[in-house]
Coordinates of C-alpha atoms in Angstrom, one line a residue:
M234 CA -51.3 -20.7 -129.4
R235 CA -49.9 -17.3 -128.2
T236 CA -52.8 -16.9 -125.7
L237 CA -51.4 -19.7 -123.4
P238 CA -48.2 -17.9 -122.1
L239 CA -50.2 -14.8 -121.5
F240 CA -52.7 -16.8 -119.4
F241 CA -49.9 -18.2 -117.2
L242 CA -48.4 -14.8 -116.7
M243 CA -51.7 -13.4 -115.5
L244 CA -52.1 -16.4 -113.2
L245 CA -48.7 -15.7 -111.5
I246 CA -49.7 -12.1 -110.9
A247 CA -53.0 -13.0 -109.5
C248 CA -51.5 -15.6 -107.0
P249 CA -48.6 -14.0 -105.2
S250 CA -46.1 -16.0 -103.0
S251 CA -47.2 -17.0 -99.4
R252 CA -43.6 -16.7 -97.7
P253 CA -44.0 -13.1 -96.5
D254 CA -47.1 -14.1 -94.6
D255 CA -45.2 -16.9 -92.8
D256 CA -42.6 -14.3 -91.6
D257 CA -45.3 -12.1 -90.2
A258 CA -46.8 -15.1 -88.4
A259 CA -43.4 -15.9 -86.9
D260 CA -43.0 -12.3 -85.8
D261 CA -46.5 -12.4 -84.2
D262 CA -45.6 -15.7 -82.5
A263 CA -42.4 -14.1 -81.1
A264 CA -44.3 -11.1 -80.0
D265 CA -46.7 -13.4 -78.2
D266 CA -43.9 -15.2 -76.6
D267 CA -42.3 -12.0 -75.4
D268 CA -45.6 -11.0 -73.9
V269 CA -45.8 -14.2 -72.1
A270 CA -42.3 -13.9 -70.9
D271 CA -43.0 -10.4 -69.8
D272 CA -46.1 -11.5 -68.0
D273 CA -44.1 -14.4 -66.3
D274 CA -41.4 -12.0 -65.3
A275 CA -43.8 -9.6 -63.9
A276 CA -45.5 -12.4 -62.0
D277 CA -42.2 -13.6 -60.7
D278 CA -41.2 -10.1 -59.7
D279 CA -44.5 -9.6 -57.9
D280 CA -44.1 -13.0 -56.2
A281 CA -40.6 -12.0 -55.2
A282 CA -41.8 -8.7 -53.9
D283 CA -44.6 -10.5 -52.0
D284 CA -42.0 -12.9 -50.5
D285 CA -39.8 -10.0 -49.5
D286 CA -42.7 -8.3 -47.8
V287 CA -43.3 -11.5 -45.9
V288 CA -39.7 -11.7 -44.9
D289 CA -39.7 -8.1 -43.9
D290 CA -42.9 -8.6 -41.9
D291 CA -41.3 -11.6 -40.1
D292 CA -38.2 -9.5 -39.4
A293 CA -40.3 -6.8 -38.0
V294 CA -42.0 -9.2 -35.8
D295 CA -38.7 -10.7 -34.7
D296 CA -37.3 -7.2 -33.9
D297 CA -40.3 -6.3 -31.9
D298 CA -40.1 -9.6 -30.0
A299 CA -36.3 -9.0 -29.4
A300 CA -37.0 -5.5 -28.1
D301 CA -39.8 -6.8 -25.9
D302 CA -37.4 -9.5 -24.6
D303 CA -34.6 -7.0 -23.8
D304 CA -37.1 -4.9 -21.9
A305 CA -38.1 -7.9 -19.9
V306 CA -34.5 -8.7 -19.1
D307 CA -33.7 -5.2 -17.9
D308 CA -36.8 -5.1 -15.7
D309 CA -35.9 -8.5 -14.2
D310 CA -32.2 -7.8 -13.6
A311 CA -32.3 -4.3 -12.3
T312 CA -30.0 -4.4 -9.3
P313 CA -27.6 -2.0 -7.6
E314 CA -24.0 -1.7 -8.6
V315 CA -21.1 -1.4 -6.0
A316 CA -17.4 -0.7 -6.3
W317 CA -14.5 -0.4 -3.9
V318 CA -12.6 2.8 -3.8
A319 CA -10.2 2.3 -0.9
P320 CA -8.2 0.7 0.6
S321 CA -6.3 -1.2 -2.0
E322 CA -6.6 -5.0 -2.1
S323 CA -4.4 -6.8 0.5
T324 CA -3.5 -3.6 2.3
I325 CA -1.8 -4.3 5.7
L326 CA -2.1 -1.9 8.6
E327 CA -0.8 -2.0 12.1
W328 CA -3.2 -3.0 14.9
G329 CA -4.7 0.2 16.4
D330 CA -4.4 2.2 13.1
T331 CA -7.5 3.6 11.5
V332 CA -8.4 2.6 8.0
V333 CA -11.0 4.3 5.9
L334 CA -13.3 1.9 4.0
R335 CA -14.7 3.7 1.0
G336 CA -17.0 2.5 -1.8
S337 CA -19.6 3.6 -4.2
A338 CA -23.2 2.4 -4.9
S339 CA -25.8 3.1 -7.6
D340 CA -29.0 1.7 -9.0
P341 CA -30.8 2.4 -12.3
S342 CA -34.2 2.7 -10.7
Y343 CA -33.4 4.5 -7.4
G344 CA -31.4 7.4 -6.1
P345 CA -28.2 6.8 -4.1
T346 CA -29.8 7.9 -0.8
E347 CA -32.6 5.3 -1.3
L348 CA -30.1 2.5 -1.1
S349 CA -29.1 0.6 2.1
T350 CA -25.3 -0.1 2.3
S351 CA -23.1 -1.9 4.8
F352 CA -19.5 -3.1 5.5
E353 CA -19.1 -6.5 7.1
S354 CA -15.9 -8.3 8.1
G355 CA -15.7 -12.1 7.7
L356 CA -13.4 -12.1 10.8
Q357 CA -15.2 -9.6 13.0
G358 CA -18.8 -9.4 11.7
A359 CA -20.9 -6.3 11.0
L360 CA -18.8 -3.0 11.0
D361 CA -21.2 -0.3 9.8
S362 CA -24.5 0.2 7.9
G363 CA -26.2 3.3 6.4
S364 CA -26.8 4.9 3.0
P365 CA -24.5 6.5 0.4
D366 CA -24.5 10.3 0.0
I367 CA -26.1 12.0 -2.9
N368 CA -23.0 11.3 -5.0
G369 CA -23.3 7.5 -4.3
E370 CA -20.2 7.5 -2.0
Y371 CA -20.2 5.5 1.2
S372 CA -17.4 5.4 3.8
Y373 CA -16.6 4.2 7.3
S374 CA -13.5 4.8 9.5
A375 CA -12.6 1.5 11.0
A376 CA -10.4 1.9 14.1
T377 CA -11.1 -1.4 15.9
L378 CA -10.1 -4.1 13.4
Q379 CA -8.5 -6.9 15.3
P380 CA -5.3 -8.6 14.1
G381 CA -5.8 -11.0 11.2
W382 CA -7.0 -11.1 7.6
H383 CA -10.4 -9.5 7.1
Q384 CA -12.4 -10.2 4.0
I385 CA -14.6 -7.1 4.0
T386 CA -17.9 -7.1 2.1
L387 CA -19.4 -3.9 0.7
E388 CA -23.1 -4.5 0.1
A389 CA -25.9 -2.3 -1.3
C390 CA -29.6 -3.2 -1.5
N391 CA -32.4 -1.3 -3.1
P392 CA -36.0 -1.0 -1.8
D393 CA -37.0 -4.1 -3.8
N394 CA -34.4 -6.1 -1.8
A395 CA -32.3 -6.6 -4.8
C396 CA -28.7 -6.5 -3.6
A397 CA -25.1 -6.5 -5.0
S398 CA -21.8 -6.9 -3.1
A399 CA -18.0 -6.7 -3.6
Q400 CA -15.2 -8.0 -1.4
R401 CA -11.8 -6.6 -0.4
T402 CA -9.1 -8.2 1.8
V403 CA -7.4 -6.1 4.5
G404 CA -4.7 -7.4 6.9
V405 CA -4.1 -6.1 10.4
C406 CA -0.7 -7.0 11.8
D407 CA 0.5 -7.1 15.4
W408 CA 4.0 -6.3 16.6
S409 CA 5.4 -9.3 18.5
A410 CA 7.3 -8.0 21.5
S411 CA 10.6 -9.6 22.5
N412 CA 13.6 -8.7 24.6
A413 CA 11.5 -6.4 26.8
F414 CA 13.3 -5.4 30.0
D415 CA 10.5 -6.4 32.3
A416 CA 9.7 -9.6 30.4
D417 CA 13.2 -11.2 30.6
L418 CA 15.6 -9.1 32.6
A419 CA 17.8 -12.2 33.1
N420 CA 19.1 -11.8 29.5
W421 CA 20.1 -8.2 30.2
T422 CA 23.3 -7.0 31.9
L423 CA 23.7 -3.7 33.5
Y424 CA 27.1 -2.0 33.1
S425 CA 28.9 0.9 34.9
D426 CA 26.4 3.2 36.6
A427 CA 23.1 1.7 35.1
A428 CA 20.5 0.5 37.6
W429 CA 17.1 -1.1 37.5
D430 CA 14.3 0.9 39.0
P431 CA 11.4 -1.1 40.5
S432 CA 8.9 1.2 38.7
G433 CA 9.8 -0.7 35.5
F434 CA 12.6 1.4 33.8
I435 CA 16.4 1.5 33.8
E436 CA 18.2 4.6 35.0
L437 CA 21.4 4.9 33.1
T438 CA 23.1 7.8 34.9
G439 CA 20.9 9.6 37.4
N440 CA 21.1 13.4 37.6
V441 CA 24.8 13.2 38.6
Q442 CA 27.9 14.6 36.9
N443 CA 30.4 12.5 35.0
R444 CA 28.5 9.2 34.9
R445 CA 27.9 6.6 32.2
G446 CA 25.7 3.6 32.2
Q447 CA 24.8 0.8 29.7
V448 CA 22.3 -2.0 29.5
F449 CA 22.8 -4.8 26.9
N450 CA 21.4 -8.1 26.1
A451 CA 24.5 -10.2 26.3
V452 CA 22.7 -13.4 25.4
D453 CA 20.6 -12.9 22.3
R454 CA 22.1 -11.4 19.2
V455 CA 20.1 -9.4 16.7
N456 CA 20.3 -11.1 13.4
P457 CA 21.5 -9.4 10.2
G458 CA 18.7 -8.2 7.9
D459 CA 15.7 -5.9 8.2
I460 CA 14.7 -4.9 11.8
A461 CA 12.3 -2.7 13.7
I462 CA 13.0 -1.6 17.2
R463 CA 10.8 0.5 19.5
F464 CA 11.7 1.9 22.9
Y465 CA 10.9 4.8 25.2
I466 CA 13.2 7.4 26.7
Q467 CA 13.0 10.0 29.4
T468 CA 15.4 12.8 30.3
G469 CA 15.4 15.9 32.5
P470 CA 14.9 17.9 34.6
N471 CA 17.6 20.3 33.5
S472 CA 16.2 21.7 30.3
G473 CA 18.7 23.7 28.3
T474 CA 21.6 23.0 30.7
G475 CA 21.2 19.2 30.8
A476 CA 23.6 16.8 29.3
D477 CA 24.6 14.6 27.6
G478 CA 22.1 12.2 26.0
F479 CA 21.4 8.6 25.0
A480 CA 22.2 6.1 22.4
M481 CA 20.8 2.8 21.2
T482 CA 23.6 0.5 19.9
I483 CA 23.8 -2.8 18.0
V484 CA 27.5 -3.8 18.0
D485 CA 29.2 -6.7 16.3
A486 CA 31.2 -7.8 19.3
S487 CA 32.6 -11.4 19.1
D488 CA 31.1 -12.5 22.4
P489 CA 29.9 -11.2 25.8
T490 CA 33.4 -10.8 27.1
D491 CA 34.4 -8.7 24.1
L492 CA 31.3 -6.6 24.5
E493 CA 32.1 -5.9 28.2
T494 CA 35.6 -4.9 27.2
L495 CA 34.3 -2.4 24.6
L496 CA 31.8 -0.9 27.0
A497 CA 34.4 -0.5 29.8
A498 CA 36.5 1.6 27.4
S499 CA 33.7 3.9 26.3
A500 CA 33.7 7.6 27.0
D501 CA 31.3 9.5 29.2
G502 CA 30.2 13.1 28.4
G503 CA 30.1 13.7 24.6
G504 CA 31.0 10.0 24.1
L505 CA 27.4 9.0 25.3
A506 CA 28.9 5.8 26.8
Y507 CA 29.2 4.2 23.3
G508 CA 32.3 6.1 22.1
F509 CA 35.0 3.5 21.6
G510 CA 35.8 4.2 17.9
G511 CA 37.2 7.1 15.8
A512 CA 38.7 9.7 18.1
Y513 CA 37.4 7.8 21.1
G514 CA 39.1 4.4 20.6
S515 CA 40.5 1.8 18.3
F516 CA 37.3 -0.1 17.5
V517 CA 37.2 -0.9 13.7
R518 CA 34.3 -3.3 13.4
D519 CA 30.6 -2.8 12.6
A520 CA 28.2 -1.0 14.9
L521 CA 25.0 1.0 14.3
H522 CA 23.9 3.7 16.7
V523 CA 20.9 6.0 17.1
E524 CA 21.8 8.8 19.4
I525 CA 19.6 11.4 21.1
D526 CA 22.0 14.2 21.9
T527 CA 21.0 17.0 24.3
W528 CA 24.3 18.9 24.5
E529 CA 26.4 20.6 21.8
N530 CA 29.9 19.2 21.8
I531 CA 32.8 21.3 20.4
D532 CA 36.1 19.5 19.9
N533 CA 38.7 20.8 22.4
G534 CA 41.1 17.9 22.1
N535 CA 40.6 17.0 25.8
T536 CA 37.1 16.3 27.2
E537 CA 35.2 16.7 23.9
L538 CA 36.7 14.9 20.9
H539 CA 34.3 15.8 18.2
T540 CA 32.1 18.7 17.1
D541 CA 28.4 18.2 16.7
P542 CA 26.7 19.3 13.4
T543 CA 24.2 21.6 15.2
P544 CA 24.0 23.5 18.5
E545 CA 20.4 22.1 18.9
N546 CA 19.2 18.9 20.5
H547 CA 19.4 16.4 17.7
I548 CA 18.9 12.8 16.7
A549 CA 21.6 11.2 14.6
V550 CA 22.6 7.8 13.0
T551 CA 26.3 7.2 13.6
L552 CA 28.4 4.1 12.8
D553 CA 31.2 2.0 14.3
G554 CA 31.5 3.4 17.8
D555 CA 32.3 7.0 16.7
P556 CA 30.0 9.7 18.1
G557 CA 31.5 12.2 15.6
N558 CA 30.5 10.1 12.6
H559 CA 27.1 11.7 11.9
I560 CA 25.8 9.8 8.8
L561 CA 22.2 11.1 9.1
W562 CA 21.1 13.8 11.6
T563 CA 18.4 16.3 12.3
P564 CA 17.7 18.9 15.0
I565 CA 14.7 18.3 17.3
P566 CA 12.8 20.3 19.9
T567 CA 14.0 19.9 23.4
I568 CA 13.0 16.6 25.0
E569 CA 14.4 17.4 28.5
D570 CA 10.9 17.6 29.9
S571 CA 10.9 14.4 32.1
L572 CA 8.2 12.9 29.9
W573 CA 8.4 9.6 28.0
H574 CA 9.1 9.8 24.3
E575 CA 8.7 7.0 21.8
V576 CA 11.6 6.2 19.4
L577 CA 11.2 3.7 16.5
L578 CA 14.2 2.5 14.5
E579 CA 13.6 0.7 11.2
V580 CA 16.3 -0.8 9.0
Q581 CA 15.4 -2.1 5.5
G582 CA 18.4 -2.9 3.5
S583 CA 20.6 0.2 3.6
Q584 CA 17.6 2.5 4.3
V585 CA 17.3 3.7 7.9
T586 CA 14.2 5.4 9.3
V587 CA 13.9 7.0 12.8
T588 CA 10.5 8.1 14.1
L589 CA 10.1 10.2 17.3
D590 CA 6.7 10.4 18.9
G591 CA 5.0 9.2 15.8
A592 CA 6.8 11.6 13.4
V593 CA 9.5 10.5 11.0
V594 CA 12.6 12.6 11.7
L595 CA 15.2 10.7 9.8
D596 CA 14.8 8.7 6.6
G597 CA 17.6 8.0 4.2
P598 CA 20.1 5.5 2.8
I599 CA 23.6 4.7 4.2
S600 CA 26.0 4.3 1.3
N601 CA 28.1 1.2 1.0
W602 CA 26.7 -0.2 4.3
T603 CA 25.0 -3.5 5.3
F604 CA 23.5 -4.1 8.7
R605 CA 25.3 -7.0 10.2
G606 CA 23.5 -7.5 13.5
G607 CA 25.1 -7.9 16.9
Y608 CA 24.4 -7.3 20.6
I609 CA 21.7 -4.7 21.3
G610 CA 21.8 -2.2 24.1
F611 CA 21.4 1.3 25.4
S612 CA 23.8 3.8 26.9
G613 CA 23.7 7.3 28.4
S614 CA 26.2 9.7 29.9
T615 CA 26.7 13.0 31.8
G616 CA 29.7 15.3 32.0
Y617 CA 30.0 18.6 33.9
Y618 CA 26.3 19.0 33.2
S619 CA 23.8 16.3 33.9
N620 CA 20.3 14.9 33.6
N621 CA 18.4 11.7 34.3
H622 CA 18.6 9.2 31.4
R623 CA 15.9 6.5 31.5
I624 CA 14.9 3.7 29.2
Q625 CA 11.8 1.4 29.2
D626 CA 9.6 -0.8 27.1
L627 CA 12.0 -2.0 24.5
E628 CA 10.5 -4.1 21.8
L629 CA 12.6 -5.8 19.2
L630 CA 10.2 -6.1 16.2
P631 CA 11.4 -8.5 13.5
D632 CA 8.1 -7.9 11.6
C633 CA 4.6 -6.8 12.0
L634 CA 2.8 -10.1 11.4
V635 CA -0.8 -10.8 10.4
P636 CA -2.0 -13.8 12.4

């Protein structure tokens, strides 16, 4: 009976448990699964890489196509480039003045001198044609632009007939003459020693001692505000010893009778036939004068009632009938040469500018002053010494207008 337990013990030893083998199989299965996952991942990565390569190839193709397209656009659109340099847009110049038209031109495929350039006015037609210089600059001095608004086209073309253009507007104004002596003498009144010469000018004194003469428009008043007045003067022949000079006056007289009374009371000699205020009279209203004085006055309390600021011939702006009230003044070379000299007076607000023979000689403000308009006229006088004093071609220029 004791042999039976021993038999079972030996049987247990000979037949070990199967559970460790199951764990190994599970591990093997897991390893197999990992291998499959790794293979799948690798396949996915390879597929992704292949996809990226495809995308990159497509991008490369697109980039090449885009580059080709850009090149095609550049070739098709290669045209000159133009730009204005001067004058500025909407510049206004006076009829007869010269304006320099200046621009630039370039082309990506041609040198500047290979281009054809031109200026053309929409009002006047072709102005100039040629080629830019080696720096691409092209200019033309236009001295014959007629009054009006000109839209000027700057154009440049290359040898392939590709062209580009740019526009600029320039205005040319014309002075509208009015109140000219020879145009409407009926409105002008001669006073004292002034006389009309059939040659077309007014002689204020003649080369005679102690004379004074005036000519005024006693019908039309100059309105307050900005003005421009141009006239011509002639004096001589007594250079150095001639006297006394001229004046242009705009006086705020109440009516033609009041004007005549003022002129009748004016002084000859140093008074230049407009002296009726200050030391020369009791006038206390508004008057603007531009005097051209050819004699040095020194106050002696008798025949000369003021002292000039210079011994030289001079142009001065004075006020209110007082030849001694020099607001602005400057010496000038002698004009006692029996030649005609152009004088231009411009008033803009309180700024007064006087130009003699094209050169600005006075340009400055008058403090606490406003131009009030009035009757316009001219005067001249002699004293112990004398000269001719002549006036012609007055133009009252309210504005330089572009038609």
